[in-house]
Amino acid sequence: MNQGIVRGGGSSVSAMNTTASPRRYLMCRPTHFAVTYRINPWMDPTAPYDNALAVRQWESLRQTYLDLGHTVELIDPLPGLPDMVFSANGATVVDGRVLAVQFRDAERADEAPAYASWFRERGFTVIEPKHTNEGEGDILLAGDVLLAGTGFRTSHASHAETQEALQRPVITLQLVDPAYYHLDTALCVLDDTNIAYLPSAFSPGSQAVLRQLYPHAVIANAEDAAVLGLNAVSDGRTVVLPEQATHLAGALRAAGYQTVGVDVSELRKAGGGPKCCTLEVRA
Ligand code: ARG
């Protein structure tokens, strides 16, 4: 694939029900990307990785957002923080209020103040957390509510703190599959009223909650999830997702969304996809 971009159709009738809104994203160039430790099952510090390829794939993702009319802002990558490219873990931002993060793992701890400073320097109100939360990796705005994952990284205690800080109802979802350790690896918010997800990544109770809230959800299969297909970014009409997730792309188009496939396979070696590289700034 020349540019790592595949553009899918979106001309079905139901596509007219979905509206795109321009987004403001914060990204971090993977200048210092590496796989030198293992804090999730995708990471193998003994396997080869290609930093230059990771940078090219990331540039292509950034260009995809620009082509779609979105704004991309950048935070300076810091040496010694190989996972800083995963900006989704840097904060959760709703209505200009920023809930800063606290990482579970020491390897990523120093990213938290860097992201908090980026927001403070731009005049945002930053709320410091008392409990472990890994930002939009586990906390996703879906219309008026926040869907919040727990089980591996973000603590359950942080969910109450998140509701107080961001002033939106928080719905707790229990993650049960170590491969899908962040909510954004198992669930994608498509628009204000719908999501795509992998049921088996959630506890039986959380599956029932998701069925109740989203009866028309797009259901991903195991192959989609295994290429981090659900780690996708939607603007309400176009879903940017790993190009390897062909079944999910088809299901999304059948549901009326447009799809754009990107290749970020090098970043997947650290357990991340397009969404992990993208923090939405809702000013
Ligand atoms: N290696 C990183 C970690 O384990 C990957 C983070 C992926 N980010 C995400 N939003 N799912 O923390």
mmCIF file of C-alpha atoms and ligand atoms in Angstrom:
data_model
loop_
_atom_site.group_PDB
_atom_site.id
_atom_site.type_symbol
_atom_site.label_atom_id
_atom_site.label_comp_id
_atom_site.label_asym_id
_atom_site.label_seq_id
_atom_site.Cartn_x
_atom_site.Cartn_y
_atom_site.Cartn_z
ATOM 1 C CA MET A 1 0.000 0.000 0.000
ATOM 2 C CA ASN A 2 1.742 3.103 -1.237
ATOM 3 C CA GLN A 3 0.680 5.611 1.363
ATOM 4 C CA GLY A 4 -0.894 3.209 3.781
ATOM 5 C CA ILE A 5 -4.295 4.693 3.018
ATOM 6 C CA VAL A 6 -7.341 2.898 1.670
ATOM 7 C CA ARG A 7 -10.458 4.913 1.136
ATOM 8 C CA GLY A 8 -13.755 3.148 1.460
ATOM 9 C CA GLY A 9 -17.120 4.105 0.085
ATOM 10 C CA GLY A 10 -19.830 5.719 2.103
ATOM 11 C CA SER A 11 -22.579 6.398 -0.318
ATOM 12 C CA SER A 12 -25.246 4.213 1.233
ATOM 13 C CA VAL A 13 -28.497 5.872 2.201
ATOM 14 C CA SER A 14 -27.874 5.551 5.924
ATOM 15 C CA ALA A 15 -24.622 7.475 5.526
ATOM 16 C CA MET A 16 -26.775 10.567 5.286
ATOM 17 C CA ASN A 17 -27.766 10.108 8.920
ATOM 18 C CA THR A 18 -24.243 10.624 10.133
ATOM 19 C CA THR A 19 -22.621 14.020 10.302
ATOM 20 C CA ALA A 20 -18.952 14.794 10.623
ATOM 21 C CA SER A 21 -17.696 17.527 12.901
ATOM 22 C CA PRO A 22 -14.192 18.984 12.660
ATOM 23 C CA ARG A 23 -12.025 17.773 15.502
ATOM 24 C CA ARG A 24 -8.950 19.063 17.314
ATOM 25 C CA TYR A 25 -6.409 16.335 17.987
ATOM 26 C CA LEU A 26 -3.180 16.259 19.969
ATOM 27 C CA MET A 27 -0.487 13.924 18.664
ATOM 28 C CA CYS A 28 3.140 13.138 19.566
ATOM 29 C CA ARG A 29 5.652 12.202 16.855
ATOM 30 C CA PRO A 30 7.227 8.799 17.635
ATOM 31 C CA THR A 31 10.766 10.191 17.479
ATOM 32 C CA HIS A 32 11.771 8.088 20.483
ATOM 33 C CA PHE A 33 9.438 5.154 19.814
ATOM 34 C CA ALA A 34 10.860 1.791 20.862
ATOM 35 C CA VAL A 35 9.752 -1.449 22.448
ATOM 36 C CA THR A 36 12.144 -1.782 25.366
ATOM 37 C CA TYR A 37 9.825 -3.038 28.127
ATOM 38 C CA ARG A 38 6.667 -5.112 28.351
ATOM 39 C CA ILE A 39 3.599 -3.662 30.048
ATOM 40 C CA ASN A 40 0.995 -5.313 27.801
ATOM 41 C CA PRO A 41 0.868 -8.654 25.947
ATOM 42 C CA TRP A 42 1.587 -7.048 22.547
ATOM 43 C CA MET A 43 5.034 -5.844 23.566
ATOM 44 C CA ASP A 44 8.076 -8.058 23.011
ATOM 45 C CA PRO A 45 11.313 -6.234 23.866
ATOM 46 C CA THR A 46 13.324 -8.981 22.140
ATOM 47 C CA ALA A 47 11.559 -8.532 18.771
ATOM 48 C CA PRO A 48 12.836 -6.100 16.134
ATOM 49 C CA TYR A 49 11.072 -2.800 15.475
ATOM 50 C CA ASP A 50 11.711 -0.056 12.965
ATOM 51 C CA ASN A 51 11.598 3.462 14.382
ATOM 52 C CA ALA A 52 11.794 5.144 10.968
ATOM 53 C CA LEU A 53 8.856 3.101 9.696
ATOM 54 C CA ALA A 54 6.869 3.963 12.825
ATOM 55 C CA VAL A 55 7.480 7.658 12.125
ATOM 56 C CA ARG A 56 6.361 7.296 8.478
ATOM 57 C CA GLN A 57 3.205 5.434 9.486
ATOM 58 C CA TRP A 58 2.443 8.062 12.114
ATOM 59 C CA GLU A 59 2.996 10.883 9.571
ATOM 60 C CA SER A 60 0.510 9.166 7.290
ATOM 61 C CA LEU A 61 -2.048 9.005 10.115
ATOM 62 C CA ARG A 62 -1.541 12.700 10.832
ATOM 63 C CA GLN A 63 -1.949 13.528 7.143
ATOM 64 C CA THR A 64 -5.159 11.492 7.058
ATOM 65 C CA TYR A 65 -6.639 13.713 9.784
ATOM 66 C CA LEU A 66 -5.531 16.860 7.955
ATOM 67 C CA ASP A 67 -7.085 15.573 4.718
ATOM 68 C CA LEU A 68 -10.343 15.020 6.611
ATOM 69 C CA GLY A 69 -10.301 18.669 7.702
ATOM 70 C CA HIS A 70 -9.274 18.160 11.322
ATOM 71 C CA THR A 71 -6.746 20.177 13.299
ATOM 72 C CA VAL A 72 -3.673 18.378 14.611
ATOM 73 C CA GLU A 73 -1.567 19.908 17.353
ATOM 74 C CA LEU A 74 1.715 18.431 18.515
ATOM 75 C CA ILE A 75 3.433 17.879 21.831
ATOM 76 C CA ASP A 76 7.233 17.539 21.882
ATOM 77 C CA PRO A 77 8.338 13.925 22.277
ATOM 78 C CA LEU A 78 10.685 13.386 25.221
ATOM 79 C CA PRO A 79 13.698 11.077 25.110
ATOM 80 C CA GLY A 80 13.415 8.014 27.333
ATOM 81 C CA LEU A 81 9.627 7.857 26.959
ATOM 82 C CA PRO A 82 9.143 5.398 24.054
ATOM 83 C CA ASP A 83 5.347 5.160 24.548
ATOM 84 C CA MET A 84 4.736 8.919 24.529
ATOM 85 C CA VAL A 85 3.462 8.598 20.942
ATOM 86 C CA PHE A 86 0.273 7.205 22.509
ATOM 87 C CA SER A 87 -1.167 10.616 23.297
ATOM 88 C CA ALA A 88 -4.634 9.216 24.027
ATOM 89 C CA ASN A 89 -3.170 8.239 27.379
ATOM 90 C CA GLY A 90 -2.121 11.836 28.101
ATOM 91 C CA ALA A 91 -5.411 13.249 29.422
ATOM 92 C CA THR A 92 -9.181 13.290 29.073
ATOM 93 C CA VAL A 93 -10.570 16.615 27.882
ATOM 94 C CA VAL A 94 -14.257 17.558 27.985
ATOM 95 C CA ASP A 95 -15.612 21.113 27.681
ATOM 96 C CA GLY A 96 -12.135 22.543 28.175
ATOM 97 C CA ARG A 97 -11.691 20.702 31.487
ATOM 98 C CA VAL A 98 -8.635 18.470 31.540
ATOM 99 C CA LEU A 99 -8.376 15.452 33.803
ATOM 100 C CA ALA A 100 -4.658 14.700 33.958
ATOM 101 C CA VAL A 101 -3.460 11.112 34.113
ATOM 102 C CA GLN A 102 -1.643 8.828 36.493
ATOM 103 C CA PHE A 103 -0.080 5.788 34.826
ATOM 104 C CA ARG A 104 -0.119 2.318 36.343
ATOM 105 C CA ASP A 105 3.432 1.619 35.214
ATOM 106 C CA ALA A 106 6.576 3.477 36.270
ATOM 107 C CA GLU A 107 7.882 3.289 32.685
ATOM 108 C CA ARG A 108 5.249 5.810 31.567
ATOM 109 C CA ALA A 109 4.956 7.933 34.730
ATOM 110 C CA ASP A 110 6.945 10.889 33.404
ATOM 111 C CA GLU A 111 4.557 11.356 30.481
ATOM 112 C CA ALA A 112 1.824 12.547 32.844
ATOM 113 C CA PRO A 113 3.379 15.902 33.857
ATOM 114 C CA ALA A 114 4.466 16.546 30.256
ATOM 115 C CA TYR A 115 0.895 16.273 28.991
ATOM 116 C CA ALA A 116 -0.493 18.234 31.960
ATOM 117 C CA SER A 117 1.982 21.050 31.251
ATOM 118 C CA TRP A 118 1.004 21.152 27.581
ATOM 119 C CA PHE A 119 -2.571 21.879 28.595
ATOM 120 C CA ARG A 120 -1.709 24.271 31.434
ATOM 121 C CA GLU A 121 0.520 26.325 29.125
ATOM 122 C CA ARG A 122 -2.462 26.751 26.812
ATOM 123 C CA GLY A 123 -4.774 28.005 29.516
ATOM 124 C CA PHE A 124 -6.772 24.855 30.238
ATOM 125 C CA THR A 125 -8.023 24.029 33.720
ATOM 126 C CA VAL A 126 -6.086 20.886 34.669
ATOM 127 C CA ILE A 127 -7.385 18.624 37.425
ATOM 128 C CA GLU A 128 -4.789 16.328 38.984
ATOM 129 C CA PRO A 129 -6.018 12.775 39.667
ATOM 130 C CA LYS A 130 -5.648 10.886 42.932
ATOM 131 C CA HIS A 131 -6.199 7.496 41.316
ATOM 132 C CA THR A 132 -4.729 5.652 38.349
ATOM 133 C CA ASN A 133 -6.334 6.659 35.066
ATOM 134 C CA GLU A 134 -4.789 6.394 31.619
ATOM 135 C CA GLY A 135 -6.776 9.101 29.895
ATOM 136 C CA GLU A 136 -8.711 8.394 26.733
ATOM 137 C CA GLY A 137 -7.203 4.941 26.652
ATOM 138 C CA ASP A 138 -9.912 4.044 29.172
ATOM 139 C CA ILE A 139 -12.272 7.043 29.270
ATOM 140 C CA LEU A 140 -14.272 7.750 26.119
ATOM 141 C CA LEU A 141 -16.881 10.463 25.639
ATOM 142 C CA ALA A 142 -19.981 9.025 23.969
ATOM 143 C CA GLY A 143 -22.574 11.734 23.481
ATOM 144 C CA ASP A 144 -23.361 13.035 26.961
ATOM 145 C CA VAL A 145 -21.816 10.198 28.936
ATOM 146 C CA LEU A 146 -18.341 8.879 29.589
ATOM 147 C CA LEU A 147 -17.705 5.183 29.032
ATOM 148 C CA ALA A 148 -14.926 4.149 31.396
ATOM 149 C CA GLY A 149 -12.963 0.906 31.346
ATOM 150 C CA THR A 150 -11.335 -0.761 34.313
ATOM 151 C CA GLY A 151 -9.694 -4.088 35.045
ATOM 152 C CA PHE A 152 -6.146 -3.603 33.810
ATOM 153 C CA ARG A 153 -4.985 0.023 33.916
ATOM 154 C CA THR A 154 -7.509 2.642 34.999
ATOM 155 C CA SER A 155 -8.718 1.936 38.542
ATOM 156 C CA HIS A 156 -12.372 1.674 39.438
ATOM 157 C CA ALA A 157 -11.832 4.352 42.094
ATOM 158 C CA SER A 158 -10.850 6.791 39.347
ATOM 159 C CA HIS A 159 -14.272 6.527 37.738
ATOM 160 C CA ALA A 160 -15.957 8.492 40.533
ATOM 161 C CA GLU A 161 -13.153 11.034 40.360
ATOM 162 C CA THR A 162 -13.636 11.296 36.598
ATOM 163 C CA GLN A 163 -17.354 11.991 37.005
ATOM 164 C CA GLU A 164 -16.648 14.776 39.507
ATOM 165 C CA ALA A 165 -13.868 16.288 37.398
ATOM 166 C CA LEU A 166 -15.504 16.170 33.977
ATOM 167 C CA GLN A 167 -19.110 16.543 35.147
ATOM 168 C CA ARG A 168 -20.549 13.842 32.941
ATOM 169 C CA PRO A 169 -22.164 10.560 34.015
ATOM 170 C CA VAL A 170 -19.608 7.763 34.017
ATOM 171 C CA ILE A 171 -20.558 4.235 33.017
ATOM 172 C CA THR A 172 -18.146 1.624 34.330
ATOM 173 C CA LEU A 173 -17.208 -1.183 31.952
ATOM 174 C CA GLN A 174 -15.244 -4.186 33.169
ATOM 175 C CA LEU A 175 -12.486 -5.350 30.806
ATOM 176 C CA VAL A 176 -11.611 -9.055 31.101
ATOM 177 C CA ASP A 177 -9.193 -9.915 28.256
ATOM 178 C CA PRO A 178 -5.542 -8.929 28.886
ATOM 179 C CA ALA A 179 -5.007 -8.416 25.136
ATOM 180 C CA TYR A 180 -7.599 -5.624 25.281
ATOM 181 C CA TYR A 181 -6.218 -3.888 28.325
ATOM 182 C CA HIS A 182 -7.459 -0.386 27.496
ATOM 183 C CA LEU A 183 -11.096 0.374 26.690
ATOM 184 C CA ASP A 184 -10.055 1.930 23.368
ATOM 185 C CA THR A 185 -8.653 -1.415 22.190
ATOM 186 C CA ALA A 186 -12.085 -3.062 22.607
ATOM 187 C CA LEU A 187 -14.582 -0.282 21.896
ATOM 188 C CA CYS A 188 -14.799 2.656 19.510
ATOM 189 C CA VAL A 189 -17.244 5.548 19.838
ATOM 190 C CA LEU A 190 -18.680 6.121 16.355
ATOM 191 C CA ASP A 191 -20.944 9.093 17.061
ATOM 192 C CA ASP A 192 -23.106 10.469 19.875
ATOM 193 C CA THR A 193 -25.400 7.448 19.851
ATOM 194 C CA ASN A 194 -23.460 4.458 18.606
ATOM 195 C CA ILE A 195 -20.325 2.417 19.179
ATOM 196 C CA ALA A 196 -18.442 -0.556 17.758
ATOM 197 C CA TYR A 197 -17.059 -3.165 20.195
ATOM 198 C CA LEU A 198 -15.792 -6.662 20.838
ATOM 199 C CA PRO A 199 -18.250 -8.291 23.289
ATOM 200 C CA SER A 200 -15.819 -10.919 24.609
ATOM 201 C CA ALA A 201 -13.480 -8.212 25.905
ATOM 202 C CA PHE A 202 -16.101 -7.319 28.543
ATOM 203 C CA SER A 203 -17.553 -9.061 31.596
ATOM 204 C CA PRO A 204 -21.069 -10.547 31.205
ATOM 205 C CA GLY A 205 -22.588 -7.656 33.160
ATOM 206 C CA SER A 206 -20.834 -5.036 31.065
ATOM 207 C CA GLN A 207 -21.879 -6.829 27.869
ATOM 208 C CA ALA A 208 -25.485 -6.588 29.054
ATOM 209 C CA VAL A 209 -25.062 -2.860 29.751
ATOM 210 C CA LEU A 210 -23.605 -2.288 26.280
ATOM 211 C CA ARG A 211 -26.458 -4.230 24.653
ATOM 212 C CA GLN A 212 -28.972 -2.126 26.573
ATOM 213 C CA LEU A 213 -27.325 1.215 25.738
ATOM 214 C CA TYR A 214 -26.355 0.428 22.137
ATOM 215 C CA PRO A 215 -28.801 -2.040 20.576
ATOM 216 C CA HIS A 216 -27.570 -1.097 17.094
ATOM 217 C CA ALA A 217 -23.850 -1.297 17.840
ATOM 218 C CA VAL A 218 -21.419 -2.535 15.215
ATOM 219 C CA ILE A 219 -20.027 -5.836 16.497
ATOM 220 C CA ALA A 220 -16.374 -6.558 15.778
ATOM 221 C CA ASN A 221 -15.024 -10.073 15.429
ATOM 222 C CA ALA A 222 -11.869 -11.622 16.882
ATOM 223 C CA GLU A 223 -9.867 -10.962 13.699
ATOM 224 C CA ASP A 224 -10.760 -7.253 13.774
ATOM 225 C CA ALA A 225 -9.701 -6.949 17.394
ATOM 226 C CA ALA A 226 -6.472 -8.892 16.820
ATOM 227 C CA VAL A 227 -5.227 -6.150 14.473
ATOM 228 C CA LEU A 228 -6.445 -3.495 16.938
ATOM 229 C CA GLY A 229 -9.219 -2.629 14.486
ATOM 230 C CA LEU A 230 -11.343 -1.139 17.257
ATOM 231 C CA ASN A 231 -8.584 1.300 18.095
ATOM 232 C CA ALA A 232 -10.232 3.643 15.631
ATOM 233 C CA VAL A 233 -11.069 7.330 15.467
ATOM 234 C CA SER A 234 -14.454 8.568 14.269
ATOM 235 C CA ASP A 235 -15.541 12.125 13.553
ATOM 236 C CA GLY A 236 -19.168 11.051 13.424
ATOM 237 C CA ARG A 237 -19.059 10.120 9.750
ATOM 238 C CA THR A 238 -15.600 8.865 8.798
ATOM 239 C CA VAL A 239 -13.882 6.177 10.829
ATOM 240 C CA VAL A 240 -10.078 5.993 10.605
ATOM 241 C CA LEU A 241 -9.051 2.437 11.451
ATOM 242 C CA PRO A 242 -6.230 -0.053 10.844
ATOM 243 C CA GLU A 243 -6.421 -1.155 7.202
ATOM 244 C CA GLN A 244 -5.960 -4.778 8.288
ATOM 245 C CA ALA A 245 -9.427 -4.750 9.922
ATOM 246 C CA THR A 246 -11.305 -5.557 6.739
ATOM 247 C CA HIS A 247 -14.363 -7.209 8.318
ATOM 248 C CA LEU A 248 -14.909 -4.281 10.672
ATOM 249 C CA ALA A 249 -14.493 -1.766 7.840
ATOM 250 C CA GLY A 250 -17.194 -3.576 5.883
ATOM 251 C CA ALA A 251 -19.511 -3.682 8.888
ATOM 252 C CA LEU A 252 -18.998 0.047 9.479
ATOM 253 C CA ARG A 253 -19.788 0.874 5.851
ATOM 254 C CA ALA A 254 -22.899 -1.305 6.024
ATOM 255 C CA ALA A 255 -23.933 0.786 9.055
ATOM 256 C CA GLY A 256 -23.536 3.986 7.030
ATOM 257 C CA TYR A 257 -20.066 5.203 7.991
ATOM 258 C CA GLN A 258 -17.203 5.997 5.670
ATOM 259 C CA THR A 259 -13.921 4.280 6.440
ATOM 260 C CA VAL A 260 -10.287 5.192 5.903
ATOM 261 C CA GLY A 261 -7.747 2.448 6.477
ATOM 262 C CA VAL A 262 -4.288 3.329 7.790
ATOM 263 C CA ASP A 263 -1.270 1.139 8.395
ATOM 264 C CA VAL A 264 0.230 1.672 11.848
ATOM 265 C CA SER A 265 1.433 -1.909 12.209
ATOM 266 C CA GLU A 266 4.809 -0.824 13.595
ATOM 267 C CA LEU A 267 3.124 0.943 16.499
ATOM 268 C CA ARG A 268 0.994 -2.146 17.093
ATOM 269 C CA LYS A 269 4.192 -3.814 18.338
ATOM 270 C CA ALA A 270 3.750 -1.631 21.427
ATOM 271 C CA GLY A 271 0.050 -2.440 21.660
ATOM 272 C CA GLY A 272 -1.270 0.720 20.037
ATOM 273 C CA GLY A 273 -3.262 1.749 16.977
ATOM 274 C CA PRO A 274 -4.637 4.981 15.476
ATOM 275 C CA LYS A 275 -6.768 5.937 18.476
ATOM 276 C CA CYS A 276 -3.894 5.439 20.902
ATOM 277 C CA CYS A 277 -1.968 8.053 18.892
ATOM 278 C CA THR A 278 -4.820 10.557 19.062
ATOM 279 C CA LEU A 279 -6.078 12.649 21.989
ATOM 280 C CA GLU A 280 -9.190 14.674 21.342
ATOM 281 C CA VAL A 281 -9.035 18.225 22.654
ATOM 282 C CA ARG A 282 -12.595 19.348 23.377
ATOM 283 C CA ALA A 283 -12.107 22.993 24.220
HETATM 284 N N1 ARG B 1 2.646 0.454 25.188
HETATM 285 C C1 ARG B 1 1.579 1.304 25.620
HETATM 286 C C2 ARG B 1 1.064 0.858 26.981
HETATM 287 O O1 ARG B 1 1.042 -0.320 27.223
HETATM 288 C C3 ARG B 1 0.463 1.305 24.609
HETATM 289 C C4 ARG B 1 -0.623 2.273 24.918
HETATM 290 C C5 ARG B 1 -1.768 2.198 23.971
HETATM 291 N N2 ARG B 1 -2.665 3.263 24.172
HETATM 292 C C6 ARG B 1 -3.998 3.175 24.167
HETATM 293 N N3 ARG B 1 -4.703 4.262 24.232
HETATM 294 N N4 ARG B 1 -4.602 2.012 24.120
HETATM 295 O O2 ARG B 1 0.693 1.648 27.800
#
